Tab-separated table of C-alpha atoms in Angstrom:
chain	number	residue	atom	x	y	z
A	1	GLU	CA	94.080	80.398	110.777
A	2	ALA	CA	93.637	84.005	111.886
A	3	ASP	CA	90.291	85.674	111.268
A	4	ILE	CA	91.532	89.085	110.251
A	5	TYR	CA	91.001	90.394	106.771
A	6	GLN	CA	92.421	93.257	104.764
A	7	THR	CA	91.169	94.722	101.519
A	8	PRO	CA	92.358	95.508	98.976
A	9	ARG	CA	95.412	93.236	98.844
A	10	TYR	CA	96.930	95.332	96.063
A	11	LEU	CA	96.131	98.899	95.014
A	12	VAL	CA	97.739	101.113	92.381
A	13	ILE	CA	96.470	104.692	92.301
A	14	GLY	CA	97.477	108.133	91.123
A	15	THR	CA	98.774	110.975	93.244
A	16	GLY	CA	96.135	113.012	95.051
A	17	LYS	CA	93.548	110.261	95.317
A	18	LYS	CA	91.809	109.441	98.580
A	19	ILE	CA	92.121	105.823	99.644
A	20	THR	CA	90.810	103.698	102.468
A	21	LEU	CA	92.390	100.415	103.484
A	22	GLU	CA	89.920	98.144	105.203
A	23	CYS	CA	90.680	95.850	108.133
A	24	SER	CA	88.187	93.594	109.866
A	25	GLN	CA	88.554	90.909	112.515
A	26	THR	CA	86.013	88.416	113.789
A	27	MET	CA	87.816	87.436	116.987
A	28	GLY	CA	86.315	90.134	119.187
A	29	HIS	CA	89.727	91.603	119.991
A	30	ASP	CA	89.745	95.020	121.582
A	31	LYS	CA	93.243	95.894	120.440
A	32	MET	CA	94.048	96.612	116.835
A	33	TYR	CA	97.123	97.985	115.113
A	34	TRP	CA	98.382	99.272	111.782
A	35	TYR	CA	101.989	98.680	110.817
A	36	GLN	CA	103.788	100.074	107.780
A	37	GLN	CA	106.360	97.777	106.256
A	38	ASP	CA	109.171	99.346	104.245
A	39	PRO	CA	110.559	97.753	101.108
A	40	GLY	CA	113.632	96.996	103.239
A	41	MET	CA	111.421	94.876	105.491
A	42	GLU	CA	111.229	96.863	108.768
A	43	LEU	CA	107.837	97.162	110.482
A	44	HIS	CA	106.787	100.465	111.993
A	45	LEU	CA	103.711	101.004	114.163
A	46	ILE	CA	101.692	103.920	112.742
A	47	HIS	CA	98.346	103.622	114.575
A	48	TYR	CA	96.761	101.587	117.317
A	49	SER	CA	93.470	101.303	119.123
A	50	TYR	CA	92.618	99.759	122.480
A	51	GLY	CA	88.873	99.757	121.858
A	52	VAL	CA	85.915	101.509	120.291
A	53	ASN	CA	86.441	105.277	119.944
A	54	SER	CA	90.078	104.895	121.016
A	55	THR	CA	92.852	105.666	118.532
A	56	GLU	CA	96.467	106.639	119.069
A	57	LYS	CA	99.371	107.477	116.825
A	58	GLY	CA	102.228	105.035	116.754
A	59	ASP	CA	105.965	105.440	116.720
A	60	LEU	CA	106.267	106.390	113.051
A	61	SER	CA	104.626	109.620	111.999
A	62	SER	CA	102.045	109.025	109.298
A	63	GLU	CA	99.746	111.275	107.302
A	64	SER	CA	97.094	108.585	107.429
A	65	THR	CA	94.175	108.591	109.845
A	66	VAL	CA	92.190	105.772	111.425
A	67	SER	CA	88.818	105.312	113.068
A	68	ARG	CA	87.366	102.689	115.409
A	69	ILE	CA	83.580	102.938	115.422
A	70	ARG	CA	83.050	99.195	115.755
A	71	THR	CA	85.162	96.629	117.574
A	72	GLU	CA	85.690	94.532	114.474
A	73	HIS	CA	86.564	97.301	112.047
A	74	PHE	CA	89.689	99.504	111.914
A	75	PRO	CA	90.031	101.294	108.558
A	76	LEU	CA	92.995	103.449	107.557
A	77	THR	CA	92.507	106.481	105.303
A	78	LEU	CA	94.849	108.631	103.240
A	79	GLU	CA	93.122	111.840	102.147
A	80	SER	CA	95.593	112.616	99.374
A	81	ALA	CA	97.980	109.853	98.406
A	82	ARG	CA	101.550	110.618	97.387
A	83	PRO	CA	104.353	108.417	96.015
A	84	SER	CA	105.993	108.525	99.465
A	85	HIS	CA	102.993	106.557	100.772
A	86	THR	CA	103.938	103.591	98.617
A	87	SER	CA	104.392	100.715	101.056
A	88	GLN	CA	102.835	97.605	102.502
A	89	TYR	CA	100.327	98.190	105.293
A	90	LEU	CA	99.690	95.407	107.788
A	91	CYS	CA	96.726	95.309	110.147
A	92	ALA	CA	96.827	93.252	113.348
A	93	SER	CA	94.761	92.546	116.432
A	94	SER	CA	95.452	91.034	119.835
A	95	GLU	CA	93.474	89.664	122.724
A	96	GLY	CA	95.527	90.461	125.789
A	97	PRO	CA	97.185	93.767	126.605
A	98	TYR	CA	100.668	92.372	127.085
A	99	THR	CA	100.969	88.621	126.764
A	100	GLY	CA	98.738	88.061	123.766
A	101	GLU	CA	100.287	87.547	120.399
A	102	LEU	CA	99.267	89.659	117.426
A	103	PHE	CA	97.240	88.164	114.618
A	104	PHE	CA	98.028	89.755	111.255
A	105	GLY	CA	96.085	90.222	108.101
A	106	GLU	CA	97.613	89.414	104.713
A	107	GLY	CA	98.546	93.045	104.115
A	108	SER	CA	97.619	95.757	101.635
A	109	ARG	CA	100.314	96.716	99.185
A	110	LEU	CA	99.811	100.310	98.066
A	111	THR	CA	101.562	101.846	95.069
A	112	VAL	CA	101.055	105.549	94.379
A	113	LEU	CA	102.143	106.713	90.954
B	1	ALA	CA	112.843	102.886	125.657
B	2	GLN	CA	112.418	99.335	124.557
B	3	SER	CA	114.139	98.031	121.456
B	4	VAL	CA	115.058	94.812	119.730
B	5	ALA	CA	117.929	94.070	117.367
B	6	GLN	CA	118.475	91.336	114.834
B	7	PRO	CA	122.154	91.606	113.929
B	8	GLU	CA	122.007	89.507	110.750
B	9	ASP	CA	120.194	90.666	107.618
B	10	GLN	CA	120.425	87.158	106.173
B	11	VAL	CA	121.218	83.677	107.411
B	12	ASN	CA	122.107	80.911	104.979
B	13	VAL	CA	121.980	77.260	105.989
B	14	ALA	CA	121.931	73.916	104.197
B	15	GLU	CA	118.858	71.732	104.479
B	16	GLY	CA	119.165	69.308	107.378
B	17	ASN	CA	121.589	71.497	109.302
B	18	PRO	CA	120.661	73.313	112.518
B	19	LEU	CA	119.747	76.972	112.209
B	20	THR	CA	119.931	79.946	114.554
B	21	VAL	CA	118.447	83.396	114.002
B	22	LYS	CA	119.726	85.898	116.549
B	23	CYS	CA	117.800	88.488	118.548
B	24	THR	CA	118.810	90.784	121.402
B	25	TYR	CA	116.514	93.115	123.302
B	26	SER	CA	116.478	96.107	125.609
B	27	VAL	CA	113.569	96.853	127.950
B	28	SER	CA	113.129	98.708	131.208
B	29	GLY	CA	111.202	95.925	132.918
B	30	ASN	CA	110.828	92.213	132.340
B	31	PRO	CA	110.403	91.396	128.663
B	32	TYR	CA	107.683	89.611	126.818
B	33	LEU	CA	109.354	88.232	123.669
B	34	PHE	CA	107.903	86.950	120.418
B	35	TRP	CA	109.000	85.448	117.105
B	36	TYR	CA	107.044	85.821	113.880
B	37	VAL	CA	107.588	84.504	110.359
B	38	GLN	CA	106.575	86.177	107.101
B	39	TYR	CA	106.346	84.344	103.800
B	40	PRO	CA	106.429	86.345	100.534
B	41	ASN	CA	103.388	88.561	99.989
B	42	ARG	CA	101.808	87.392	103.230
B	43	GLY	CA	101.162	88.786	106.680
B	44	LEU	CA	103.141	87.777	109.740
B	45	GLN	CA	102.463	84.478	111.480
B	46	PHE	CA	103.087	83.911	115.175
B	47	LEU	CA	105.726	81.258	115.948
B	48	LEU	CA	106.310	81.356	119.698
B	49	LYS	CA	106.544	83.584	122.741
B	50	TYR	CA	108.313	83.855	126.078
B	51	ILE	CA	106.313	85.304	128.949
B	52	THR	CA	107.681	83.569	132.027
B	53	GLY	CA	108.883	80.161	133.175
B	54	ASP	CA	111.158	77.785	131.268
B	55	ASN	CA	113.848	79.595	129.313
B	56	LEU	CA	113.445	77.197	126.378
B	57	VAL	CA	110.223	77.854	124.515
B	58	LYS	CA	108.850	75.520	121.864
B	59	GLY	CA	106.699	76.805	119.038
B	60	SER	CA	105.206	76.035	115.654
B	61	TYR	CA	106.877	74.082	112.822
B	62	GLY	CA	109.588	72.622	115.086
B	63	PHE	CA	111.050	75.989	116.062
B	64	GLU	CA	112.221	76.824	119.560
B	65	ALA	CA	113.835	79.817	121.217
B	66	GLU	CA	116.037	80.265	124.240
B	67	PHE	CA	115.575	83.187	126.590
B	68	ASN	CA	118.856	84.340	128.157
B	69	LYS	CA	118.357	87.155	130.624
B	70	SER	CA	122.046	87.793	131.322
B	71	GLN	CA	122.793	88.193	127.618
B	72	THR	CA	119.432	89.855	126.892
B	73	SER	CA	118.956	87.472	123.986
B	74	PHE	CA	116.136	85.397	122.534
B	75	HIS	CA	117.624	83.411	119.647
B	76	LEU	CA	115.393	81.319	117.394
B	77	LYS	CA	116.571	77.790	116.684
B	78	LYS	CA	115.639	74.660	114.803
B	79	PRO	CA	117.579	71.386	114.931
B	80	SER	CA	117.122	70.512	111.247
B	81	ALA	CA	116.272	73.164	108.640
B	82	LEU	CA	113.870	72.620	105.750
B	83	VAL	CA	113.824	74.431	102.425
B	84	SER	CA	110.265	75.459	103.272
B	85	ASP	CA	111.595	77.343	106.323
B	86	SER	CA	113.009	79.977	103.948
B	87	ALA	CA	111.243	83.197	104.900
B	88	LEU	CA	111.613	86.478	106.759
B	89	TYR	CA	111.783	86.191	110.556
B	90	PHE	CA	110.972	88.949	113.031
B	91	CYS	CA	111.767	89.143	116.724
B	92	ALA	CA	109.560	91.421	118.831
B	93	VAL	CA	109.478	92.687	122.406
B	94	ARG	CA	106.888	94.201	124.663
B	95	ASP	CA	107.337	95.742	128.109
B	96	THR	CA	105.505	94.221	131.051
B	97	PRO	CA	102.741	96.168	132.789
B	98	GLY	CA	103.803	98.834	135.214
B	99	SER	CA	106.532	100.280	133.072
B	100	SER	CA	106.106	103.500	131.156
B	101	ASN	CA	105.388	101.574	128.003
B	102	THR	CA	101.787	101.159	126.881
B	103	GLY	CA	102.183	97.529	125.886
B	104	LYS	CA	102.966	98.075	122.230
B	105	LEU	CA	104.888	95.396	120.376
B	106	ILE	CA	108.180	96.579	118.875
B	107	PHE	CA	109.719	94.579	116.030
B	108	GLY	CA	113.306	94.007	114.997
B	109	GLN	CA	114.397	94.764	111.463
B	110	GLY	CA	113.949	91.188	110.295
B	111	THR	CA	116.293	88.404	109.191
B	112	THR	CA	115.945	86.569	105.904
B	113	LEU	CA	116.516	82.849	106.300
B	114	GLN	CA	117.627	81.034	103.170
B	115	VAL	CA	117.721	77.242	103.354
B	116	LYS	CA	119.436	75.619	100.390
B	117	PRO	CA	118.757	72.035	99.276
């Protein structure tokens, strides 16, 4: 069982609210990722980090931001949520740079009204 | 640029029959290939990976996958399907070191497997 946790699992909020999705892992992995999963199932990489104080934007442009102050923690923030941000957000971490598999959290399903 | 394609949105199979979920890839170097499964309202779970060596890779829950370099494919297979195998399956690819890629994992669009009793 993977030791990576996401909170909240489900969140329904109004437009304009600031939200933070939490992601923590206890495996000591340097590499962490945020994926956005569309209702039609596809996964898109929106942010990644290769270590403390390292963050990069992924392949899909996102208005969210991330921070990596501690190895185990990789939160994602939306300053002003909009209905277009409604999606499932999946956090993951990996041990190796290329051969290591990703370990995923259970996901945070965000609905913006 | 690297990419991966899963040509079937859905695969339907009867319980007890063999199943195949297809995946093809495109990378500039040698590929590292992965299969993941996602059950409803859950995160993705790792099933198996191909890094190097034997083209037939065995993974969790009786699944296996065959790497075919000439056809650039990595199809997921299971000899006898179970109803509990019904889920969403993702193929993923990552470039090897030395290419222009930074090692990110790119996922296919997913294939829903439906196993009927």
